Amino acid sequence: PLLPIQILWVNLVTDGLPTLALGVDPVTQDIMKRRPRSPDEPVVTRGRLGLILWQGFVISLCSLTAFCYIYYVEDRWSVGQVFTALGTFDIDRLRAIFTVPTEMREEILAHARSMAFVVLAFSQDFHSYNCRSQTTSLFKLGVFSNRKLIGATSVSIILNMSALYLPFFQGVLKTKPLTAPELAIVLCAASTPFWTMELVKLIRRLTGRNAEQYPQPELAS
């Protein structure tokens, strides 16, 4: 649902600075405990590819959910009415919910597109903290241990807020301002990929899925 200029903004402006900051991420304390990589091992292993696809899926789902909420629900229906229609499989009500009046379509589309745009942009900022390690929790690494990343994501957030509220950027990016409750929804949706990945890391630690990265006790001695 995004415009090409909005996708370009996310790729260049939102992703650019955090990517550079990740390049100077401090070395983790357990780096000398890891097994050396096999010369035959591909750069993108099956497990790593799975994580990439999973995280991409979650980010996409959050952005599309935010878009659909604004486009089909917020301005015309309550969430309760939507769930009631789904639960009772009320065809007439569902048809009414998912049919946007022609005279409202352009305005609602711009509003929904802005919501999806900022959720995608902010989720990339949250996701940059996931990228610091695919096995170790951010809270163990230290939230403030990479100050350059904090600075980069802060600048990115300021730029994305400018894209929503400054007239010049609104004209270029075709965005609409969001209300405070909508920004709260943005924060919840955009942070979902981060918390999801933290849960994945926790499950991997509890199930011993990270064990292959470290030597066995007898080898460590």
Coordinates of C-alpha atoms in Angstrom, one line a residue:
P1 CA 0.0 0.0 0.0
L2 CA 3.0 2.4 0.2
L3 CA 4.1 4.8 -2.4
P4 CA 7.5 4.4 -4.1
I5 CA 8.8 7.6 -2.5
Q6 CA 7.8 6.3 1.0
I7 CA 9.6 3.0 0.4
L8 CA 12.7 4.9 -0.8
W9 CA 12.5 7.0 2.4
V10 CA 12.4 3.9 4.6
N11 CA 15.3 2.3 2.8
L12 CA 17.6 5.4 2.7
V13 CA 16.7 7.6 5.6
T14 CA 15.3 5.1 8.2
D15 CA 17.7 2.3 7.5
G16 CA 20.9 4.3 6.6
L17 CA 22.1 5.6 10.0
P18 CA 21.3 2.5 12.1
T19 CA 23.1 0.3 9.5
L20 CA 26.2 2.4 9.9
A21 CA 25.9 2.3 13.7
L22 CA 25.6 -1.5 13.7
G23 CA 29.0 -1.6 11.8
V24 CA 30.7 -0.3 14.9
D25 CA 28.8 -2.4 17.4
P26 CA 31.0 -3.5 20.4
V27 CA 32.3 -7.0 20.4
T28 CA 30.2 -9.4 22.6
Q29 CA 31.9 -10.8 25.7
D30 CA 31.3 -14.4 24.7
I31 CA 32.9 -14.1 21.3
M32 CA 35.9 -16.3 22.3
K33 CA 33.6 -19.1 23.5
R34 CA 32.1 -19.6 20.1
R35 CA 33.0 -22.4 17.7
P36 CA 35.0 -21.2 14.6
R37 CA 32.8 -21.2 11.5
S38 CA 33.4 -24.0 9.1
P39 CA 35.1 -22.9 5.8
D40 CA 32.3 -24.7 4.0
E41 CA 29.5 -23.0 5.9
P42 CA 27.5 -20.5 3.8
V43 CA 27.2 -16.9 4.9
V44 CA 23.4 -17.3 5.2
T45 CA 22.8 -20.6 7.0
R46 CA 19.4 -22.3 7.0
G47 CA 18.8 -21.1 10.6
R48 CA 19.8 -17.6 9.8
L49 CA 17.6 -17.6 6.7
G50 CA 14.7 -18.7 8.8
L51 CA 15.2 -15.9 11.2
I52 CA 15.4 -13.3 8.4
L53 CA 12.2 -14.6 6.8
W54 CA 10.4 -14.7 10.2
Q55 CA 11.4 -11.2 11.1
G56 CA 10.5 -9.9 7.7
F57 CA 7.1 -11.6 8.0
V58 CA 6.4 -10.1 11.4
I59 CA 7.3 -6.6 10.3
S60 CA 5.2 -6.9 7.2
L61 CA 2.2 -8.3 9.2
C62 CA 2.4 -5.4 11.7
S63 CA 2.5 -2.8 8.9
L64 CA -0.4 -4.4 6.9
T65 CA -2.5 -4.8 10.1
A66 CA -2.0 -1.1 10.9
F67 CA -3.0 -0.2 7.4
C68 CA -6.1 -2.4 7.5
Y69 CA -7.1 -1.0 10.9
I70 CA -7.2 2.6 9.6
Y71 CA -8.6 1.8 6.2
Y72 CA -11.4 -0.5 7.2
V73 CA -12.1 0.1 10.9
E74 CA -11.0 3.2 12.8
D75 CA -13.1 6.0 11.1
R76 CA -16.3 4.0 10.6
W77 CA -16.4 0.9 12.9
S78 CA -15.3 -0.1 16.4
V79 CA -13.1 -3.1 16.9
G80 CA -15.9 -4.7 18.9
Q81 CA -18.3 -4.5 15.9
V82 CA -15.7 -6.0 13.6
F83 CA -15.1 -9.0 15.9
T84 CA -18.8 -9.5 16.4
A85 CA -19.3 -9.6 12.7
L86 CA -16.5 -12.1 12.3
G87 CA -17.7 -14.2 15.2
T88 CA -21.3 -14.4 13.9
F89 CA -20.2 -14.5 10.2
D90 CA -22.6 -11.7 9.4
I91 CA -22.1 -11.4 5.7
D92 CA -24.0 -8.1 5.3
R93 CA -22.1 -6.5 8.1
L94 CA -18.7 -7.8 6.9
R95 CA -19.5 -6.5 3.4
A96 CA -20.3 -3.1 4.9
I97 CA -17.1 -3.1 6.9
F98 CA -14.8 -4.0 4.0
T99 CA -16.5 -1.7 1.5
V100 CA -15.1 1.9 1.8
P101 CA -17.4 4.6 0.4
T102 CA -16.0 6.1 -2.8
E103 CA -16.2 9.7 -1.5
M104 CA -14.0 8.7 1.5
R105 CA -11.6 6.4 -0.3
E106 CA -8.8 8.8 -1.1
E107 CA -8.7 10.5 2.3
I108 CA -8.9 7.2 4.2
L109 CA -6.2 5.7 1.9
A110 CA -3.8 8.5 2.6
H111 CA -4.4 8.2 6.3
A112 CA -4.0 4.4 6.3
R113 CA -0.9 4.6 4.1
S114 CA 0.6 7.1 6.6
M115 CA 0.0 4.7 9.4
A116 CA 1.6 1.7 7.6
F117 CA 4.5 3.9 6.6
V118 CA 5.4 5.0 10.1
V119 CA 4.9 1.5 11.5
L120 CA 7.3 0.1 8.9
A121 CA 9.8 2.9 9.6
F122 CA 9.7 2.6 13.4
S123 CA 9.8 -1.2 13.2
Q124 CA 13.1 -0.9 11.3
D125 CA 14.5 1.2 14.2
F126 CA 13.4 -1.4 16.7
H127 CA 14.7 -4.2 14.5
S128 CA 18.1 -2.7 14.4
Y129 CA 18.5 -3.6 18.1
N130 CA 17.6 -7.2 17.2
C131 CA 20.4 -7.2 14.7
R132 CA 23.0 -6.7 17.4
S133 CA 22.8 -10.5 18.1
Q134 CA 20.7 -13.3 16.9
T135 CA 21.2 -15.3 20.2
T136 CA 21.8 -12.8 23.0
S137 CA 19.1 -10.6 24.5
L138 CA 19.6 -6.9 24.1
F139 CA 19.1 -6.5 27.9
K140 CA 22.2 -8.8 28.4
L141 CA 24.2 -6.9 25.8
G142 CA 23.3 -3.6 27.4
V143 CA 20.7 -1.3 26.0
F144 CA 23.1 1.6 26.1
S145 CA 26.3 -0.3 25.1
N146 CA 26.1 1.0 21.6
R147 CA 25.5 4.8 21.9
K148 CA 26.0 5.4 18.2
L149 CA 23.0 3.1 17.5
I150 CA 20.9 5.0 20.0
G151 CA 21.9 8.3 18.4
A152 CA 21.2 6.9 14.9
T153 CA 17.7 5.6 15.8
S154 CA 16.9 8.8 17.6
V155 CA 17.7 10.8 14.5
S156 CA 15.7 8.4 12.4
I157 CA 12.7 8.8 14.7
I158 CA 12.9 12.6 14.5
L159 CA 13.1 12.4 10.7
N160 CA 10.1 10.1 10.6
M161 CA 8.1 12.3 12.9
S162 CA 9.0 15.2 10.6
A163 CA 7.7 13.3 7.7
L164 CA 4.3 13.1 9.5
Y165 CA 4.0 16.6 10.8
L166 CA 6.0 19.1 8.7
P167 CA 4.1 20.5 5.7
F168 CA 7.1 20.2 3.4
F169 CA 7.6 16.5 4.0
Q170 CA 3.8 15.9 4.0
G171 CA 3.7 17.3 0.5
V172 CA 6.7 15.2 -0.7
L173 CA 5.7 11.9 1.0
K174 CA 1.9 12.3 0.8
T175 CA 1.5 11.7 4.5
K176 CA -1.2 12.7 7.0
P177 CA -0.6 13.5 10.7
L178 CA -1.6 10.9 13.2
T179 CA -3.3 11.4 16.6
A180 CA -1.8 10.6 20.0
P181 CA -3.9 7.3 20.3
E182 CA -2.8 6.4 16.8
L183 CA 0.9 7.0 17.7
A184 CA 0.4 4.7 20.7
I185 CA -0.8 2.0 18.3
V186 CA 2.2 2.7 16.1
L187 CA 4.5 2.2 19.1
C188 CA 2.9 -1.1 20.0
A189 CA 2.8 -2.4 16.4
A190 CA 6.4 -1.3 15.6
S191 CA 7.9 -2.8 18.8
T192 CA 6.2 -6.2 18.2
P193 CA 9.1 -7.5 16.0
F194 CA 11.6 -6.6 18.7
W195 CA 9.6 -8.4 21.5
T196 CA 8.9 -11.3 19.2
M197 CA 12.7 -11.8 18.5
E198 CA 13.5 -11.4 22.2
L199 CA 11.0 -14.3 22.8
V200 CA 12.7 -16.4 20.1
K201 CA 16.1 -15.8 21.7
L202 CA 14.7 -16.8 25.1
I203 CA 13.2 -20.0 23.6
R204 CA 16.5 -20.9 21.9
R205 CA 18.4 -20.4 25.1
L206 CA 15.9 -22.5 27.2
T207 CA 15.9 -25.3 24.6
G208 CA 19.6 -25.3 24.1
R209 CA 19.4 -24.3 20.5
N210 CA 22.3 -21.9 21.0
A211 CA 24.6 -24.8 22.1
E212 CA 26.0 -25.4 18.7
Q213 CA 27.7 -22.0 18.8
Y214 CA 29.7 -22.8 21.8
P215 CA 32.3 -25.6 22.6
Q216 CA 31.4 -28.5 24.7
P217 CA 32.7 -28.3 28.3
E218 CA 35.5 -30.9 27.7
L219 CA 36.7 -28.9 24.7
A220 CA 36.7 -25.6 26.6
S221 CA 39.2 -27.0 29.1

